[in-house]
mmCIF file of C-alpha atoms and ligand atoms in Angstrom:
data_model
loop_
_atom_site.group_PDB
_atom_site.id
_atom_site.type_symbol
_atom_site.label_atom_id
_atom_site.label_comp_id
_atom_site.label_asym_id
_atom_site.label_seq_id
_atom_site.Cartn_x
_atom_site.Cartn_y
_atom_site.Cartn_z
ATOM 1 C CA MET I 4 19.185 65.907 176.978
ATOM 2 C CA ASN I 5 22.569 66.243 175.292
ATOM 3 C CA ALA I 6 25.149 63.452 175.097
ATOM 4 C CA LYS I 7 28.552 64.242 176.576
ATOM 5 C CA ILE I 8 31.820 62.304 176.408
ATOM 6 C CA THR I 9 32.631 61.674 180.073
ATOM 7 C CA ALA I 10 35.526 59.231 179.662
ATOM 8 C CA THR I 11 37.850 57.851 177.008
ATOM 9 C CA GLY I 12 39.914 54.683 176.839
ATOM 10 C CA ALA I 13 42.187 52.773 174.509
ATOM 11 C CA TYR I 14 44.139 49.597 173.984
ATOM 12 C CA LEU I 15 46.957 48.899 171.540
ATOM 13 C CA PRO I 16 48.434 45.432 170.990
ATOM 14 C CA GLU I 17 51.974 45.037 172.288
ATOM 15 C CA LYS I 18 53.637 43.995 169.043
ATOM 16 C CA ILE I 19 55.043 46.877 167.007
ATOM 17 C CA MET I 20 55.915 46.607 163.322
ATOM 18 C CA THR I 21 58.250 49.262 161.931
ATOM 19 C CA ASN I 22 58.658 50.427 158.356
ATOM 20 C CA PHE I 23 62.018 48.656 158.411
ATOM 21 C CA ASP I 24 60.244 45.378 159.236
ATOM 22 C CA LEU I 25 58.055 45.976 156.172
ATOM 23 C CA GLU I 26 61.118 46.568 153.995
ATOM 24 C CA LYS I 27 61.952 42.893 154.599
ATOM 25 C CA MET I 28 58.475 41.753 153.511
ATOM 26 C CA VAL I 29 57.613 43.807 150.398
ATOM 27 C CA ASP I 30 59.363 46.134 147.945
ATOM 28 C CA THR I 31 59.052 49.338 149.960
ATOM 29 C CA SER I 32 61.161 51.699 152.055
ATOM 30 C CA ASP I 33 60.908 53.581 155.317
ATOM 31 C CA GLU I 34 61.439 56.780 153.333
ATOM 32 C CA TRP I 35 58.529 56.098 150.915
ATOM 33 C CA ILE I 36 56.118 55.184 153.717
ATOM 34 C CA LYS I 37 57.050 58.175 155.893
ATOM 35 C CA GLN I 38 56.983 60.651 153.029
ATOM 36 C CA ARG I 39 53.743 59.413 151.407
ATOM 37 C CA THR I 40 51.755 58.636 154.562
ATOM 38 C CA GLY I 41 53.485 59.935 157.720
ATOM 39 C CA ILE I 42 53.477 56.421 159.218
ATOM 40 C CA GLU I 43 56.526 55.227 161.183
ATOM 41 C CA ILE I 44 55.191 52.267 163.180
ATOM 42 C CA ARG I 45 51.951 50.328 163.638
ATOM 43 C CA HIS I 46 50.677 47.939 166.325
ATOM 44 C CA ILE I 47 49.793 44.410 165.231
ATOM 45 C CA ALA I 48 47.450 42.004 167.027
ATOM 46 C CA ASP I 49 49.255 38.705 166.585
ATOM 47 C CA LYS I 50 47.037 36.518 168.724
ATOM 48 C CA GLU I 51 44.406 38.933 170.057
ATOM 49 C CA THR I 52 41.017 39.305 168.404
ATOM 50 C CA THR I 53 38.930 42.405 167.712
ATOM 51 C CA ALA I 54 36.623 41.720 170.680
ATOM 52 C CA GLU I 55 39.624 41.265 172.985
ATOM 53 C CA LEU I 56 41.054 44.609 171.905
ATOM 54 C CA ALA I 57 37.650 46.282 172.249
ATOM 55 C CA ALA I 58 37.040 44.789 175.701
ATOM 56 C CA LYS I 59 40.413 46.068 176.941
ATOM 57 C CA ALA I 60 39.559 49.532 175.602
ATOM 58 C CA ALA I 61 36.135 49.276 177.297
ATOM 59 C CA LEU I 62 37.745 48.421 180.629
ATOM 60 C CA ASP I 63 40.066 51.419 180.278
ATOM 61 C CA ILE I 64 37.057 53.670 179.568
ATOM 62 C CA LEU I 65 35.238 52.319 182.640
ATOM 63 C CA LYS I 66 38.354 52.766 184.797
ATOM 64 C CA ASN I 67 38.364 56.439 183.786
ATOM 65 C CA SER I 68 34.633 56.883 184.477
ATOM 66 C CA ARG I 69 32.234 56.991 187.420
ATOM 67 C CA LEU I 70 30.290 53.994 186.092
ATOM 68 C CA SER I 71 30.743 50.251 186.360
ATOM 69 C CA ALA I 72 30.023 47.677 183.666
ATOM 70 C CA SER I 73 26.572 46.906 185.072
ATOM 71 C CA ASP I 74 25.544 50.580 184.585
ATOM 72 C CA ILE I 75 26.147 50.484 180.823
ATOM 73 C CA GLU I 76 22.945 50.541 178.728
ATOM 74 C CA LEU I 77 24.236 50.424 175.144
ATOM 75 C CA ILE I 78 27.411 49.076 173.505
ATOM 76 C CA ILE I 79 28.217 49.969 169.907
ATOM 77 C CA ILE I 80 31.283 48.489 168.257
ATOM 78 C CA ALA I 81 32.418 50.127 165.029
ATOM 79 C CA THR I 82 34.465 47.656 163.027
ATOM 80 C CA VAL I 83 35.176 46.207 159.599
ATOM 81 C CA THR I 84 37.065 43.304 161.177
ATOM 82 C CA PRO I 85 34.415 41.717 163.399
ATOM 83 C CA GLU I 86 35.041 38.731 165.648
ATOM 84 C CA HIS I 87 32.820 36.610 163.346
ATOM 85 C CA PRO I 88 30.276 37.377 160.589
ATOM 86 C CA LEU I 89 27.745 36.704 163.365
ATOM 87 C CA PRO I 90 26.957 37.311 166.166
ATOM 88 C CA ALA I 91 27.927 40.936 166.614
ATOM 89 C CA THR I 92 31.318 41.731 168.170
ATOM 90 C CA ALA I 93 29.487 43.950 170.680
ATOM 91 C CA LEU I 94 28.064 40.813 172.318
ATOM 92 C CA PHE I 95 31.512 39.321 172.875
ATOM 93 C CA VAL I 96 32.613 42.635 174.390
ATOM 94 C CA GLN I 97 29.507 42.679 176.598
ATOM 95 C CA GLU I 98 30.403 39.213 177.894
ATOM 96 C CA LYS I 99 34.087 40.037 178.449
ATOM 97 C CA ILE I 100 33.350 43.139 180.536
ATOM 98 C CA GLY I 101 30.186 41.778 182.191
ATOM 99 C CA ALA I 102 27.858 44.566 181.009
ATOM 100 C CA TYR I 103 24.754 42.377 181.120
ATOM 101 C CA ASN I 104 22.261 45.237 181.482
ATOM 102 C CA ALA I 105 23.261 46.648 178.090
ATOM 103 C CA PHE I 106 22.168 45.815 174.568
ATOM 104 C CA GLY I 107 24.727 45.971 171.784
ATOM 105 C CA PHE I 108 25.336 45.870 168.066
ATOM 106 C CA ASP I 109 28.031 46.581 165.480
ATOM 107 C CA ILE I 110 28.250 49.286 162.837
ATOM 108 C CA ASN I 111 30.239 48.977 159.617
ATOM 109 C CA ALA I 112 31.030 52.300 158.000
ATOM 110 C CA ALA I 113 34.752 51.588 157.473
ATOM 111 C CA CYS I 114 36.926 54.462 158.627
ATOM 112 C CA SER I 115 33.819 56.527 159.401
ATOM 113 C CA GLY I 116 32.621 53.783 161.734
ATOM 114 C CA PHE I 117 33.368 55.671 164.933
ATOM 115 C CA THR I 118 31.657 58.906 163.886
ATOM 116 C CA TYR I 119 28.686 56.977 162.499
ATOM 117 C CA SER I 120 28.437 55.049 165.794
ATOM 118 C CA LEU I 121 28.764 58.223 167.838
ATOM 119 C CA SER I 122 25.864 59.730 165.895
ATOM 120 C CA VAL I 123 23.718 56.664 166.617
ATOM 121 C CA ALA I 124 24.536 56.672 170.347
ATOM 122 C CA ASN I 125 23.921 60.422 170.409
ATOM 123 C CA ALA I 126 20.467 59.912 168.894
ATOM 124 C CA TYR I 127 19.606 57.128 171.386
ATOM 125 C CA ILE I 128 20.586 59.383 174.290
ATOM 126 C CA ARG I 129 18.826 62.477 172.937
ATOM 127 C CA SER I 130 15.662 60.439 172.402
ATOM 128 C CA GLY I 131 15.763 59.321 176.041
ATOM 129 C CA MET I 132 15.993 55.651 175.098
ATOM 130 C CA VAL I 133 19.265 55.173 177.015
ATOM 131 C CA LYS I 134 21.208 57.264 179.526
ATOM 132 C CA ASN I 135 24.678 56.133 178.483
ATOM 133 C CA ALA I 136 26.570 54.269 175.786
ATOM 134 C CA LEU I 137 30.000 52.792 175.221
ATOM 135 C CA VAL I 138 31.058 53.671 171.677
ATOM 136 C CA ILE I 139 34.183 51.820 170.606
ATOM 137 C CA GLY I 140 36.104 51.526 167.354
ATOM 138 C CA ALA I 141 38.086 48.274 167.208
ATOM 139 C CA GLU I 142 40.056 46.770 164.358
ATOM 140 C CA THR I 143 42.436 43.930 163.572
ATOM 141 C CA LEU I 144 43.103 45.062 160.011
ATOM 142 C CA SER I 145 46.316 43.010 159.954
ATOM 143 C CA LYS I 146 44.055 39.985 159.488
ATOM 144 C CA ILE I 147 42.467 41.280 156.255
ATOM 145 C CA VAL I 148 45.528 42.988 154.808
ATOM 146 C CA ASP I 149 47.280 41.345 151.882
ATOM 147 C CA TRP I 150 50.838 41.125 153.163
ATOM 148 C CA GLN I 151 52.015 40.669 149.554
ATOM 149 C CA ASP I 152 50.480 43.995 148.396
ATOM 150 C CA ARG I 153 52.811 46.888 149.204
ATOM 151 C CA SER I 154 50.214 49.500 148.264
ATOM 152 C CA THR I 155 47.978 48.507 151.193
ATOM 153 C CA CYS I 156 49.938 46.490 153.755
ATOM 154 C CA VAL I 157 52.120 49.434 154.763
ATOM 155 C CA ILE I 158 49.259 51.730 155.746
ATOM 156 C CA PHE I 159 47.130 49.771 158.192
ATOM 157 C CA GLY I 160 47.427 48.961 161.904
ATOM 158 C CA ASP I 161 45.438 47.384 164.745
ATOM 159 C CA GLY I 162 43.949 48.864 167.909
ATOM 160 C CA ALA I 163 40.815 49.805 169.799
ATOM 161 C CA ALA I 164 39.562 52.894 171.585
ATOM 162 C CA GLY I 165 36.331 54.558 172.498
ATOM 163 C CA VAL I 166 34.315 56.843 174.687
ATOM 164 C CA LEU I 167 31.589 56.758 177.284
ATOM 165 C CA LEU I 168 28.708 58.976 176.222
ATOM 166 C CA GLU I 169 26.345 60.079 178.980
ATOM 167 C CA ALA I 170 23.117 62.079 179.071
ATOM 168 C CA VAL I 171 23.525 65.581 180.516
ATOM 169 C CA ASP I 172 20.809 68.121 181.192
ATOM 170 C CA ASP I 173 22.724 70.915 179.456
ATOM 171 C CA ASP I 174 22.294 71.592 175.743
ATOM 172 C CA SER I 175 25.446 73.732 175.528
ATOM 173 C CA VAL I 176 27.852 70.786 175.972
ATOM 174 C CA GLY I 177 28.555 67.376 174.442
ATOM 175 C CA VAL I 178 27.826 66.372 170.880
ATOM 176 C CA LEU I 179 26.419 69.549 169.343
ATOM 177 C CA ASP I 180 25.667 68.064 165.935
ATOM 178 C CA MET I 181 26.838 65.518 163.380
ATOM 179 C CA VAL I 182 26.562 65.181 159.597
ATOM 180 C CA LEU I 183 26.973 61.846 157.779
ATOM 181 C CA HIS I 184 27.307 61.097 154.080
ATOM 182 C CA SER I 185 27.801 58.009 151.926
ATOM 183 C CA ASP I 186 27.948 57.393 148.181
ATOM 184 C CA GLY I 187 27.391 53.852 146.903
ATOM 185 C CA ARG I 188 28.660 54.714 143.416
ATOM 186 C CA TYR I 189 32.242 54.250 144.650
ATOM 187 C CA THR I 190 32.137 50.844 146.345
ATOM 188 C CA ASP I 191 34.988 49.643 144.124
ATOM 189 C CA LEU I 192 37.451 52.169 145.557
ATOM 190 C CA MET I 193 38.049 49.998 148.596
ATOM 191 C CA ILE I 194 36.576 46.562 149.085
ATOM 192 C CA VAL I 195 37.169 43.184 150.702
ATOM 193 C CA PRO I 196 35.250 41.123 148.120
ATOM 194 C CA ALA I 197 34.929 37.841 150.070
ATOM 195 C CA PRO I 198 33.565 35.977 151.875
ATOM 196 C CA GLY I 199 30.063 37.373 151.552
ATOM 197 C CA SER I 200 26.851 36.584 149.738
ATOM 198 C CA ARG I 201 28.281 37.615 146.365
ATOM 199 C CA TYR I 202 31.485 35.619 146.811
ATOM 200 C CA PRO I 203 30.951 32.935 149.458
ATOM 201 C CA CYS I 204 33.966 31.191 150.918
ATOM 202 C CA SER I 205 35.629 28.966 148.321
ATOM 203 C CA GLU I 206 39.074 27.868 147.206
ATOM 204 C CA GLU I 207 38.655 30.266 144.289
ATOM 205 C CA VAL I 208 38.246 33.409 146.444
ATOM 206 C CA ILE I 209 41.229 32.400 148.544
ATOM 207 C CA LYS I 210 43.345 31.734 145.439
ATOM 208 C CA ASN I 211 42.352 35.150 144.010
ATOM 209 C CA ARG I 212 43.251 36.783 147.348
ATOM 210 C CA ASP I 213 39.702 38.216 147.418
ATOM 211 C CA ILE I 214 39.591 37.830 151.186
ATOM 212 C CA TYR I 215 41.965 40.801 151.514
ATOM 213 C CA ILE I 216 41.643 44.582 151.199
ATOM 214 C CA LYS I 217 41.758 45.911 147.644
ATOM 215 C CA MET I 218 42.101 49.665 147.428
ATOM 216 C CA LYS I 219 42.453 52.291 144.723
ATOM 217 C CA GLY I 220 44.496 54.494 147.040
ATOM 218 C CA ASN I 221 45.272 57.378 144.749
ATOM 219 C CA GLU I 222 41.654 57.816 143.559
ATOM 220 C CA THR I 223 40.477 57.670 147.186
ATOM 221 C CA PHE I 224 43.127 60.211 148.184
ATOM 222 C CA LYS I 225 41.936 62.688 145.543
ATOM 223 C CA MET I 226 38.373 62.693 146.889
ATOM 224 C CA ALA I 227 39.285 62.786 150.578
ATOM 225 C CA ILE I 228 40.432 66.370 151.210
ATOM 226 C CA ARG I 229 37.491 68.050 149.450
ATOM 227 C CA SER I 230 34.930 65.739 151.113
ATOM 228 C CA ILE I 231 36.331 66.099 154.645
ATOM 229 C CA ALA I 232 36.638 69.879 154.364
ATOM 230 C CA GLY I 233 33.098 70.106 152.939
ATOM 231 C CA VAL I 234 31.368 68.027 155.599
ATOM 232 C CA SER I 235 33.285 69.867 158.341
ATOM 233 C CA GLN I 236 32.039 73.214 157.014
ATOM 234 C CA GLU I 237 28.513 71.751 156.843
ATOM 235 C CA VAL I 238 28.422 70.661 160.495
ATOM 236 C CA LEU I 239 30.011 73.892 161.743
ATOM 237 C CA ASP I 240 27.384 75.893 159.791
ATOM 238 C CA ARG I 241 24.624 73.862 161.459
ATOM 239 C CA VAL I 242 25.821 74.804 164.950
ATOM 240 C CA GLY I 243 26.637 78.425 164.060
ATOM 241 C CA LEU I 244 30.421 78.080 164.481
ATOM 242 C CA ASN I 245 33.333 78.506 162.102
ATOM 243 C CA PHE I 246 36.830 77.058 161.793
ATOM 244 C CA GLY I 247 38.197 79.907 163.925
ATOM 245 C CA ASP I 248 36.154 78.551 166.868
ATOM 246 C CA VAL I 249 37.706 75.076 166.645
ATOM 247 C CA ASP I 250 40.211 74.273 169.410
ATOM 248 C CA TRP I 251 41.098 70.801 168.076
ATOM 249 C CA MET I 252 40.513 68.944 164.838
ATOM 250 C CA VAL I 253 40.599 65.166 165.312
ATOM 251 C CA SER I 254 40.516 63.502 161.912
ATOM 252 C CA HIS I 255 40.514 59.917 160.767
ATOM 253 C CA GLN I 256 44.215 59.101 160.503
ATOM 254 C CA ALA I 257 44.493 57.711 156.960
ATOM 255 C CA ASN I 258 47.351 59.776 155.644
ATOM 256 C CA ARG I 259 49.212 62.747 157.123
ATOM 257 C CA ARG I 260 49.076 64.489 153.742
ATOM 258 C CA ILE I 261 45.270 64.238 153.709
ATOM 259 C CA ILE I 262 45.004 65.747 157.204
ATOM 260 C CA GLU I 263 47.437 68.546 156.321
ATOM 261 C CA GLY I 264 45.538 69.160 153.084
ATOM 262 C CA VAL I 265 42.254 69.534 154.985
ATOM 263 C CA ALA I 266 43.836 71.893 157.551
ATOM 264 C CA LYS I 267 45.284 74.026 154.769
ATOM 265 C CA ARG I 268 42.006 74.125 152.849
ATOM 266 C CA VAL I 269 39.987 75.296 155.877
ATOM 267 C CA GLY I 270 42.713 77.599 157.232
ATOM 268 C CA LEU I 271 43.355 75.668 160.448
ATOM 269 C CA ASP I 272 46.812 75.882 162.005
ATOM 270 C CA MET I 273 48.492 72.470 162.348
ATOM 271 C CA ASN I 274 49.031 73.137 166.076
ATOM 272 C CA LYS I 275 45.258 72.643 166.444
ATOM 273 C CA VAL I 276 45.332 69.314 164.617
ATOM 274 C CA ILE I 277 45.825 65.986 166.416
ATOM 275 C CA ILE I 278 48.271 63.661 164.640
ATOM 276 C CA THR I 279 48.713 60.038 165.709
ATOM 277 C CA ILE I 280 49.174 58.373 162.323
ATOM 278 C CA ASP I 281 52.956 58.278 162.849
ATOM 279 C CA ARG I 282 52.571 55.687 165.636
ATOM 280 C CA HIS I 283 49.151 54.094 164.996
ATOM 281 C CA ALA I 284 48.928 54.032 161.160
ATOM 282 C CA ASN I 285 45.418 53.751 159.695
ATOM 283 C CA THR I 286 43.321 51.783 162.192
ATOM 284 C CA ALA I 287 39.996 52.446 160.379
ATOM 285 C CA ALA I 288 37.172 52.791 162.938
ATOM 286 C CA ALA I 289 39.650 52.887 165.833
ATOM 287 C CA SER I 290 41.694 55.802 164.552
ATOM 288 C CA ILE I 291 39.558 58.766 165.699
ATOM 289 C CA PRO I 292 38.941 57.419 169.227
ATOM 290 C CA LEU I 293 42.640 56.486 169.554
ATOM 291 C CA ALA I 294 43.531 60.069 168.623
ATOM 292 C CA LEU I 295 40.819 61.487 170.913
ATOM 293 C CA ASP I 296 41.978 59.352 173.846
ATOM 294 C CA TRP I 297 45.588 60.421 173.369
ATOM 295 C CA ALA I 298 44.654 64.094 172.966
ATOM 296 C CA TYR I 299 42.504 64.046 176.111
ATOM 297 C CA LYS I 300 44.868 62.032 178.314
ATOM 298 C CA SER I 301 47.876 64.113 177.272
ATOM 299 C CA GLY I 302 46.047 67.243 178.406
ATOM 300 C CA LYS I 303 45.568 68.815 174.993
ATOM 301 C CA ILE I 304 41.747 68.622 174.928
ATOM 302 C CA LYS I 305 40.290 70.378 177.966
ATOM 303 C CA GLU I 306 36.811 70.918 179.403
ATOM 304 C CA GLY I 307 34.870 73.379 177.261
ATOM 305 C CA ASP I 308 37.033 72.963 174.123
ATOM 306 C CA ILE I 309 35.359 72.817 170.729
ATOM 307 C CA VAL I 310 36.479 69.570 169.059
ATOM 308 C CA LEU I 311 35.817 68.947 165.387
ATOM 309 C CA LEU I 312 35.779 65.282 164.366
ATOM 310 C CA ASN I 313 35.895 64.303 160.714
ATOM 311 C CA SER I 314 36.296 61.078 158.795
ATOM 312 C CA PHE I 315 36.557 59.573 155.341
ATOM 313 C CA GLY I 316 36.325 55.870 154.595
ATOM 314 C CA ALA I 317 35.380 53.058 152.279
ATOM 315 C CA SER I 318 33.608 53.378 150.010
ATOM 316 C CA LEU I 319 32.552 56.025 150.341
ATOM 317 C CA THR I 320 31.517 57.269 153.744
ATOM 318 C CA TRP I 321 32.397 60.640 155.203
ATOM 319 C CA SER I 322 31.176 62.527 158.211
ATOM 320 C CA ALA I 323 31.889 65.218 160.788
ATOM 321 C CA GLY I 324 30.791 66.145 164.272
ATOM 322 C CA VAL I 325 31.196 69.094 166.619
ATOM 323 C CA ILE I 326 31.665 68.484 170.327
ATOM 324 C CA ARG I 327 31.926 70.956 173.166
ATOM 325 C CA TRP I 328 34.052 68.836 175.536
HETATM 326 N N1 ACO U 3 56.393 51.410 148.697
HETATM 327 C C1 ACO U 3 56.992 51.911 147.600
HETATM 328 N N2 ACO U 3 56.313 52.274 146.500
HETATM 329 C C2 ACO U 3 54.982 52.114 146.531
HETATM 330 C C3 ACO U 3 54.289 51.585 147.632
HETATM 331 C C4 ACO U 3 55.054 51.221 148.743
HETATM 332 N N3 ACO U 3 54.508 50.717 149.870
HETATM 333 N N4 ACO U 3 52.968 51.540 147.359
HETATM 334 C C5 ACO U 3 52.822 52.036 146.117
HETATM 335 N N5 ACO U 3 54.028 52.383 145.614
HETATM 336 C C6 ACO U 3 54.338 52.956 144.299
HETATM 337 C C7 ACO U 3 53.272 52.692 143.262
HETATM 338 O O1 ACO U 3 53.450 51.449 142.662
HETATM 339 C C8 ACO U 3 53.487 53.852 142.327
HETATM 340 O O2 ACO U 3 54.582 53.520 141.499
HETATM 341 P P1 ACO U 3 54.614 53.986 139.947
HETATM 342 O O3 ACO U 3 54.574 55.491 139.973
HETATM 343 O O4 ACO U 3 55.906 53.416 139.451
HETATM 344 O O5 ACO U 3 53.380 53.402 139.327
HETATM 345 C C9 ACO U 3 53.924 54.998 143.232
HETATM 346 O O6 ACO U 3 54.374 54.379 144.446
HETATM 347 C C10 ACO U 3 52.812 55.982 143.545
HETATM 348 O O7 ACO U 3 51.631 55.248 143.928
HETATM 349 P P2 ACO U 3 50.321 55.978 144.376
HETATM 350 O O8 ACO U 3 49.285 54.964 144.673
HETATM 351 O O9 ACO U 3 49.988 57.045 143.361
HETATM 352 O O10 ACO U 3 50.824 56.700 145.740
HETATM 353 P P3 ACO U 3 50.102 57.766 146.606
HETATM 354 O O11 ACO U 3 50.947 58.949 146.723
HETATM 355 O O12 ACO U 3 48.672 57.965 146.178
HETATM 356 O O13 ACO U 3 50.089 57.055 148.050
HETATM 357 C C11 ACO U 3 48.476 55.942 149.464
HETATM 358 C C12 ACO U 3 49.399 55.823 148.232
HETATM 359 C C13 ACO U 3 49.358 56.145 150.649
HETATM 360 C C14 ACO U 3 47.696 54.648 149.602
HETATM 361 C C15 ACO U 3 47.522 57.154 149.294
HETATM 362 O O14 ACO U 3 46.933 57.129 148.020
HETATM 363 C C16 ACO U 3 46.419 57.202 150.321
HETATM 364 O O15 ACO U 3 46.648 57.441 151.498
HETATM 365 N N6 ACO U 3 45.134 57.042 149.882
HETATM 366 C C17 ACO U 3 43.961 57.207 150.750
HETATM 367 C C18 ACO U 3 43.665 55.963 151.503
HETATM 368 C C19 ACO U 3 42.353 56.138 152.234
HETATM 369 O O16 ACO U 3 42.046 57.192 152.735
HETATM 370 N N7 ACO U 3 41.523 55.076 152.218
HETATM 371 C C20 ACO U 3 40.184 55.173 152.748
HETATM 372 C C21 ACO U 3 40.174 55.061 154.191
HETATM 373 S S1 ACO U 3 40.684 53.492 154.717
HETATM 374 C C22 ACO U 3 39.234 52.664 155.256
HETATM 375 O O17 ACO U 3 38.140 53.070 154.968
HETATM 376 C C23 ACO U 3 39.406 51.400 156.043
#
């Protein structure tokens, strides 16, 4: 059995924050943000929670599929901004959509969360353990961003999106293969230090602003292009394809310059590269499925296309997958 994406779905919070709004909050400019990152606007979840965003994306996926909530067997939510430390956000999503025949859990692999989750769902389906899975990336990064830190607050956004993965008796379609990597020597490149077992909740961690994202952006940037290009080559080699066979590259949307750098390094024309960072910003685990959903619904990705997914995230995780749509 292979696992095929049979539907996509997405949800973005209504509130939009522009670069000009950010100019009023920190010492930055629309020009700097656009030139350094490619971001023009981002969606912000003012009142909504991660599970609410994810449930709305799940309902959109179901609307676009042949299945109803009671048919779903597995729910994986990729997130670094869960509803609570426990229980898993997937359980709140299960309750909101009424998918009571499923089991669910969360995966934290930062911006690689969606590809990591897709690989897990793929393995469950290939093993025969389940026949379908909802795989959703959902983030409310605005709630862990330090709105006083211009080097991070301008790059993140909120949103949720995902796919329905279903078993198909055809090994030429669906997820052809995936490769995942992580390197725990670089955990300091991007971290939210508290609250956790090392730094439990206290007045001290709040005073130190340790409850917010801390990122060494430039050092992360330098490692990204080489790692993404490398893992993409690795997964294409495993399935006997090359970059010339790729119809669409859907990358984690962290920085337009990173995506362009990868395309240049592997010799892929930018008209085969999906770009959504201008209007979504970096939505961590939600960014690849948001881009996939847009690319599919706008008619770019078509049945039979070879789609290369690749990601790079904290700290460090990187991965790639090849899908025949
Ligand atoms: N507005 C204006 N100036 C700024 C801003 C801002 N918002 N932020 C930083 N600057 C300044 C810096 O202070 C610095 O000034 P200086 O030269 O006087 O010291 C200058 O701009 C350059 O700063 P850099 O950090 O070198 O800028 P860079 O070109 O690297 O861009 C960015 C920063 C956008 C963060 C980039 O490094 C990046 O995209 N990094 C990768 C992020 C990433 O991929 N993270 C992992 C995935 S996210 C996840 O896992 C959830």
